[in-house]
Amino acid sequence: MFAIALMIGLTPLDAAEHDRHVDVNTTVNQTEALLLDPIELTLTVTAPVDAEITFPPTTETLGPFDVVAVEDLPSIPVLDDADSSTRRWTRRMRLETIEVGEQTIPAIEIRYVLRDASDSQSGLVRSKPIPIQINSVLTSEDNPTAFRPMKPALSIPSQSESTPIHWPAIAAGLIALAFVAFLVKRRMQKPVTPKQWASRRLASLKQRHEAGQIDDRSAYLELAEIARDFVIAREGMNPAVMTTDEVVRFVTTKSSLASEHQNRLNAWLMDVEQTKFAPHRLAPEEIKPKVQDATNFLHELLDHSSGSPVASGSREGV
């Protein structure tokens, strides 16, 4: 009876459910570094081919680390998957810090939506925190709190002797001055703005759409996510923890958007909610105009935000 129960427990249905899991893996190029030594963080998400993966908006900092650069790679099929039922999404981040000691890269939340022929399922996956040991540029013998014994009295050379030039001391001073200038320059670098993040994400979507990696319906839904995340992030809030109703209420009552843009954005988000859970798929002639209108409206939102406008040549297609 135990063997029969074991065979029943390992049915193909259970295997299919396991194949629809969303897994996240986090790696770093080093777990011990010096001050301002770049740390490469790689987030890899493995999910079914029909999944929609949304990385969180880029912020200026990640825990005690400054976010210097972010790169989202197009999703690719998993080569070791025999039936090509899974794909892999990758985000690479370059981090730096001036905090000394054991620091921790915090967990990162990633949203996903799984769709099949009958329904859809959404949720969050979190990466594991990663400890990083940050060491000072001082040597192990240098301790600013421990004073060294005084050396014996030095003999004063006669006036006739030429005073030697202390090149090691001069070189050490120049190195210290250069290091301070380097720190100031790093701190003054302009962080990634919500508009820059949204423009990069829009360019990545356009590339994947033109390559045939996603269809018009998925592109339409992702355009809406970019728009809502951009509008909320530019107000200094986290869109990942807000529902669509909360976003609509915030846009209507507290957003700095013009009233015309508020109405268009809210109507768009409501239409996306209906499209997500529609009982039937929209025909190509119905969804294609929606993609083009959504693209034009997103460019219009970016053009009216602070900062330099988006180049008009980027409005062709997604």
Short mmCIF file of C-alpha atoms in Angstrom, two decimals:
data_model
loop_
_atom_site.label_atom_id
_atom_site.label_comp_id
_atom_site.label_asym_id
_atom_site.label_seq_id
_atom_site.Cartn_x
_atom_site.Cartn_y
_atom_site.Cartn_z
CA MET A 1 0.00 0.00 0.00
CA PHE A 2 2.91 2.37 0.71
CA ALA A 3 4.35 1.72 -2.77
CA ILE A 4 0.97 2.35 -4.39
CA ALA A 5 0.59 5.61 -2.44
CA LEU A 6 4.10 6.67 -3.51
CA MET A 7 3.29 5.98 -7.18
CA ILE A 8 0.05 7.98 -6.91
CA GLY A 9 1.94 10.89 -5.31
CA LEU A 10 4.34 11.12 -8.27
CA THR A 11 1.68 11.61 -10.95
CA PRO A 12 2.34 13.63 -14.15
CA LEU A 13 0.10 16.36 -12.71
CA ASP A 14 2.56 16.96 -9.87
CA ALA A 15 5.42 17.06 -12.32
CA ALA A 16 3.57 19.63 -14.42
CA GLU A 17 2.96 21.79 -11.36
CA HIS A 18 6.67 21.60 -10.50
CA ASP A 19 7.54 22.74 -14.03
CA ARG A 20 5.52 25.92 -13.44
CA HIS A 21 7.61 26.99 -10.47
CA VAL A 22 9.44 30.32 -10.62
CA ASP A 23 12.98 30.12 -9.24
CA VAL A 24 15.40 32.99 -8.57
CA ASN A 25 19.16 32.63 -8.19
CA THR A 26 21.53 35.38 -7.02
CA THR A 27 25.31 35.42 -7.50
CA VAL A 28 28.10 37.94 -6.93
CA ASN A 29 31.56 38.07 -8.45
CA GLN A 30 33.18 38.43 -5.00
CA THR A 31 32.16 38.20 -1.36
CA GLU A 32 35.10 40.25 -0.05
CA ALA A 33 36.09 43.61 -1.49
CA LEU A 34 37.71 46.97 -0.72
CA LEU A 35 36.02 50.35 -0.47
CA LEU A 36 34.44 51.33 -3.81
CA ASP A 37 35.54 48.03 -5.31
CA PRO A 38 32.79 47.21 -7.88
CA ILE A 39 30.62 44.20 -7.01
CA GLU A 40 28.76 42.52 -9.87
CA LEU A 41 25.36 41.18 -8.72
CA THR A 42 23.49 38.84 -11.10
CA LEU A 43 19.80 37.96 -10.63
CA THR A 44 18.61 34.97 -12.69
CA VAL A 45 14.92 34.01 -12.81
CA THR A 46 13.83 30.69 -14.34
CA ALA A 47 10.13 30.36 -15.16
CA PRO A 48 7.74 28.79 -17.70
CA VAL A 49 7.75 30.21 -21.22
CA ASP A 50 4.33 31.85 -20.77
CA ALA A 51 5.42 33.72 -17.64
CA GLU A 52 5.78 37.48 -17.39
CA ILE A 53 8.69 38.52 -15.15
CA THR A 54 8.97 42.08 -13.80
CA PHE A 55 12.12 43.18 -12.02
CA PRO A 56 11.67 45.99 -9.44
CA PRO A 57 12.34 49.62 -10.44
CA THR A 58 15.94 50.71 -10.15
CA THR A 59 16.73 52.79 -7.07
CA GLU A 60 19.77 54.87 -6.14
CA THR A 61 20.75 52.50 -3.35
CA LEU A 62 20.36 48.84 -2.46
CA GLY A 63 20.82 48.52 1.28
CA PRO A 64 24.26 50.00 2.13
CA PHE A 65 25.33 49.84 -1.54
CA ASP A 66 25.13 52.49 -4.27
CA VAL A 67 23.61 51.23 -7.54
CA VAL A 68 26.06 52.34 -10.23
CA ALA A 69 24.67 50.48 -13.26
CA VAL A 70 21.77 48.15 -14.13
CA GLU A 71 21.37 45.94 -17.22
CA ASP A 72 18.33 43.77 -18.02
CA LEU A 73 19.06 41.06 -20.58
CA PRO A 74 16.38 39.66 -22.91
CA SER A 75 14.90 36.36 -21.77
CA ILE A 76 16.34 33.23 -23.41
CA PRO A 77 15.29 29.57 -23.51
CA VAL A 78 16.94 27.22 -21.02
CA LEU A 79 19.27 25.08 -23.15
CA ASP A 80 19.30 22.09 -20.82
CA ASP A 81 15.48 21.89 -20.92
CA ALA A 82 14.56 19.11 -23.36
CA ASP A 83 11.04 20.36 -24.22
CA SER A 84 11.94 24.09 -24.08
CA SER A 85 9.21 24.74 -21.51
CA THR A 86 11.22 27.25 -19.45
CA ARG A 87 13.03 30.53 -20.07
CA ARG A 88 15.59 32.53 -18.15
CA TRP A 89 15.45 36.27 -17.30
CA THR A 90 18.63 38.03 -16.11
CA ARG A 91 19.38 41.37 -14.43
CA ARG A 92 22.95 42.51 -13.78
CA MET A 93 23.74 45.24 -11.24
CA ARG A 94 26.99 46.98 -10.38
CA LEU A 95 27.23 47.98 -6.71
CA GLU A 96 29.72 50.03 -4.70
CA THR A 97 29.90 51.13 -1.05
CA ILE A 98 32.03 53.20 1.30
CA GLU A 99 30.79 51.35 4.38
CA VAL A 100 33.45 49.19 6.09
CA GLY A 101 32.77 45.81 7.69
CA GLU A 102 30.29 43.05 6.96
CA GLN A 103 27.51 44.47 4.77
CA THR A 104 24.49 42.67 3.34
CA ILE A 105 22.89 42.88 -0.08
CA PRO A 106 19.21 42.70 0.89
CA ALA A 107 16.60 40.40 -0.62
CA ILE A 108 15.08 41.60 -3.90
CA GLU A 109 11.41 41.00 -4.76
CA ILE A 110 10.50 40.01 -8.32
CA ARG A 111 6.92 39.93 -9.57
CA TYR A 112 5.65 37.25 -11.95
CA VAL A 113 2.45 36.24 -13.74
CA LEU A 114 1.92 32.66 -14.92
CA ARG A 115 -0.64 32.09 -17.64
CA ASP A 116 -2.08 28.96 -19.22
CA ALA A 117 -5.14 28.10 -21.26
CA SER A 118 -7.56 28.31 -18.31
CA ASP A 119 -6.39 31.00 -15.88
CA SER A 120 -3.48 33.09 -14.67
CA GLN A 121 -1.52 33.15 -11.42
CA SER A 122 0.60 36.00 -10.04
CA GLY A 123 2.99 36.22 -7.14
CA LEU A 124 6.36 37.33 -5.78
CA VAL A 125 9.71 35.57 -5.43
CA ARG A 126 12.55 36.88 -3.27
CA SER A 127 16.27 36.47 -3.64
CA LYS A 128 18.40 35.47 -0.66
CA PRO A 129 20.38 38.19 1.18
CA ILE A 130 24.11 37.99 0.45
CA PRO A 131 26.74 39.04 3.03
CA ILE A 132 29.71 41.00 1.66
CA GLN A 133 32.86 41.78 3.67
CA ILE A 134 34.11 45.30 2.87
CA ASN A 135 37.70 45.97 3.95
CA SER A 136 39.39 49.31 4.46
CA VAL A 137 42.23 50.50 2.23
CA LEU A 138 44.44 50.79 5.35
CA THR A 139 46.96 48.03 5.96
CA SER A 140 46.56 45.59 8.81
CA GLU A 141 49.25 47.45 10.80
CA ASP A 142 47.45 50.81 10.58
CA ASN A 143 45.12 51.45 13.51
CA PRO A 144 44.02 55.05 14.15
CA THR A 145 43.09 54.24 17.80
CA ALA A 146 46.38 52.54 18.76
CA PHE A 147 49.33 54.91 19.20
CA ARG A 148 52.81 53.64 18.46
CA PRO A 149 55.73 54.13 20.86
CA MET A 150 57.79 57.26 20.36
CA LYS A 151 61.08 56.71 18.57
CA PRO A 152 64.40 57.82 20.11
CA ALA A 153 65.42 61.42 19.66
CA LEU A 154 66.60 62.20 16.15
CA SER A 155 69.91 63.86 15.52
CA ILE A 156 69.62 67.30 13.93
CA PRO A 157 71.89 67.66 10.93
CA SER A 158 74.16 70.66 10.71
CA GLN A 159 73.05 73.66 8.67
CA SER A 160 75.69 72.98 6.12
CA GLU A 161 74.03 69.71 5.20
CA SER A 162 71.25 69.91 2.64
CA THR A 163 67.77 68.97 3.86
CA PRO A 164 66.69 65.71 2.15
CA ILE A 165 63.47 65.58 0.20
CA HIS A 166 61.08 63.05 1.73
CA TRP A 167 59.68 61.58 -1.47
CA PRO A 168 57.82 58.70 0.26
CA ALA A 169 55.88 61.16 2.43
CA ILE A 170 55.06 63.34 -0.58
CA ALA A 171 53.91 60.31 -2.57
CA ALA A 172 51.74 59.12 0.33
CA GLY A 173 50.13 62.56 0.58
CA LEU A 174 49.38 62.65 -3.15
CA ILE A 175 47.85 59.18 -3.01
CA ALA A 176 45.64 60.19 -0.06
CA LEU A 177 44.55 63.36 -1.87
CA ALA A 178 43.72 61.39 -5.04
CA PHE A 179 41.69 58.87 -3.03
CA VAL A 180 39.64 61.65 -1.36
CA ALA A 181 38.99 63.24 -4.77
CA PHE A 182 37.90 59.84 -6.11
CA LEU A 183 35.42 59.42 -3.23
CA VAL A 184 33.95 62.88 -3.79
CA LYS A 185 33.57 62.25 -7.52
CA ARG A 186 31.82 58.93 -6.92
CA ARG A 187 29.37 60.48 -4.49
CA MET A 188 28.57 63.30 -6.92
CA GLN A 189 27.71 60.97 -9.81
CA LYS A 190 24.12 61.39 -10.92
CA PRO A 191 21.95 58.36 -10.00
CA VAL A 192 19.59 56.59 -12.37
CA THR A 193 16.27 58.48 -12.56
CA PRO A 194 12.81 56.88 -13.01
CA LYS A 195 12.72 58.32 -16.54
CA GLN A 196 16.07 56.73 -17.46
CA TRP A 197 14.95 53.42 -15.97
CA ALA A 198 11.62 53.52 -17.86
CA SER A 199 13.35 54.43 -21.15
CA ARG A 200 15.79 51.50 -20.81
CA ARG A 201 12.95 49.12 -20.01
CA LEU A 202 10.96 50.42 -22.99
CA ALA A 203 13.96 49.90 -25.30
CA SER A 204 14.39 46.33 -24.02
CA LEU A 205 10.69 45.63 -24.64
CA LYS A 206 10.95 47.00 -28.17
CA GLN A 207 13.94 44.75 -28.91
CA ARG A 208 12.19 41.63 -27.60
CA HIS A 209 8.97 42.46 -29.45
CA GLU A 210 10.72 43.02 -32.77
CA ALA A 211 12.64 39.74 -32.29
CA GLY A 212 9.36 37.86 -31.83
CA GLN A 213 10.14 36.85 -28.24
CA ILE A 214 6.80 38.22 -26.96
CA ASP A 215 3.43 38.70 -28.67
CA ASP A 216 1.31 41.86 -28.96
CA ARG A 217 -0.83 41.01 -25.92
CA SER A 218 2.19 40.54 -23.64
CA ALA A 219 3.74 43.74 -25.00
CA TYR A 220 0.53 45.64 -24.26
CA LEU A 221 0.48 44.40 -20.66
CA GLU A 222 4.18 45.16 -20.10
CA LEU A 223 3.77 48.68 -21.50
CA ALA A 224 1.12 49.31 -18.86
CA GLU A 225 3.43 48.03 -16.11
CA ILE A 226 6.20 50.36 -17.28
CA ALA A 227 3.80 53.33 -17.31
CA ARG A 228 2.37 52.69 -13.84
CA ASP A 229 5.80 51.97 -12.32
CA PHE A 230 7.23 55.14 -13.86
CA VAL A 231 4.38 57.38 -12.67
CA ILE A 232 4.54 56.01 -9.10
CA ALA A 233 8.37 55.91 -8.87
CA ARG A 234 8.73 59.54 -10.00
CA GLU A 235 6.57 60.50 -6.99
CA GLY A 236 9.06 58.75 -4.67
CA MET A 237 6.92 55.68 -3.91
CA ASN A 238 7.36 51.93 -4.48
CA PRO A 239 4.94 50.65 -7.18
CA ALA A 240 5.76 47.00 -6.44
CA VAL A 241 3.63 47.02 -3.28
CA MET A 242 0.59 48.82 -4.76
CA THR A 243 -2.46 47.22 -6.40
CA THR A 244 -4.05 48.62 -9.55
CA ASP A 245 -6.89 50.18 -7.53
CA GLU A 246 -4.37 51.87 -5.23
CA VAL A 247 -2.43 53.20 -8.24
CA VAL A 248 -5.61 54.60 -9.83
CA ARG A 249 -6.64 56.25 -6.56
CA PHE A 250 -3.15 57.74 -6.08
CA VAL A 251 -2.98 59.05 -9.66
CA THR A 252 -6.39 60.70 -9.28
CA THR A 253 -5.81 62.32 -5.86
CA LYS A 254 -2.09 62.88 -5.32
CA SER A 255 -0.24 62.58 -8.64
CA SER A 256 1.33 65.62 -10.30
CA LEU A 257 0.16 64.43 -13.73
CA ALA A 258 -2.08 66.64 -15.81
CA SER A 259 -5.78 65.75 -15.58
CA GLU A 260 -5.82 64.58 -19.21
CA HIS A 261 -2.94 62.18 -18.57
CA GLN A 262 -4.58 61.00 -15.34
CA ASN A 263 -7.79 60.03 -17.14
CA ARG A 264 -5.96 58.29 -19.99
CA LEU A 265 -3.67 56.36 -17.63
CA ASN A 266 -6.51 55.22 -15.37
CA ALA A 267 -8.61 54.08 -18.35
CA TRP A 268 -5.58 52.22 -19.71
CA LEU A 269 -4.92 50.42 -16.42
CA MET A 270 -8.57 49.37 -16.14
CA ASP A 271 -8.49 48.02 -19.71
CA VAL A 272 -5.32 46.07 -18.89
CA GLU A 273 -7.02 44.44 -15.89
CA GLN A 274 -9.85 43.29 -18.15
CA THR A 275 -7.38 42.08 -20.78
CA LYS A 276 -5.45 40.03 -18.19
CA PHE A 277 -8.49 38.07 -17.08
CA ALA A 278 -10.53 38.10 -20.31
CA PRO A 279 -12.21 34.72 -21.03
CA HIS A 280 -10.99 34.82 -24.63
CA ARG A 281 -7.91 36.06 -26.43
CA LEU A 282 -8.19 39.31 -28.39
CA ALA A 283 -7.82 39.05 -32.16
CA PRO A 284 -4.61 40.46 -33.70
CA GLU A 285 -6.54 43.29 -35.37
CA GLU A 286 -7.89 44.28 -31.92
CA ILE A 287 -4.68 44.18 -29.86
CA LYS A 288 -2.25 45.69 -32.40
CA PRO A 289 -3.81 49.22 -32.34
CA LYS A 290 -3.82 49.05 -28.54
CA VAL A 291 -0.06 48.38 -28.54
CA GLN A 292 0.61 51.36 -30.79
CA ASP A 293 -1.64 53.72 -28.80
CA ALA A 294 -0.07 52.56 -25.52
CA THR A 295 3.44 53.11 -26.91
CA ASN A 296 2.62 56.64 -28.05
CA PHE A 297 1.03 57.50 -24.70
CA LEU A 298 4.04 56.15 -22.76
CA HIS A 299 6.38 58.29 -24.85
CA GLU A 300 4.12 61.25 -24.14
CA LEU A 301 4.37 60.61 -20.39
CA LEU A 302 8.17 60.46 -20.62
CA ASP A 303 8.31 63.64 -22.71
CA HIS A 304 6.33 65.58 -20.09
CA SER A 305 8.47 64.37 -17.18
CA SER A 306 11.52 66.22 -15.83
CA GLY A 307 14.77 65.73 -17.70
CA SER A 308 15.63 65.65 -21.38
CA PRO A 309 12.80 64.43 -23.70
CA VAL A 310 12.87 61.03 -25.30
CA ALA A 311 14.11 61.08 -28.90
CA SER A 312 11.19 61.08 -31.34
CA GLY A 313 12.82 58.41 -33.46
CA SER A 314 12.26 55.86 -30.67
CA ARG A 315 8.48 56.02 -31.10
CA GLU A 316 8.35 53.69 -34.08
CA GLY A 317 6.89 50.35 -33.00
CA VAL A 318 7.18 49.30 -29.37
#
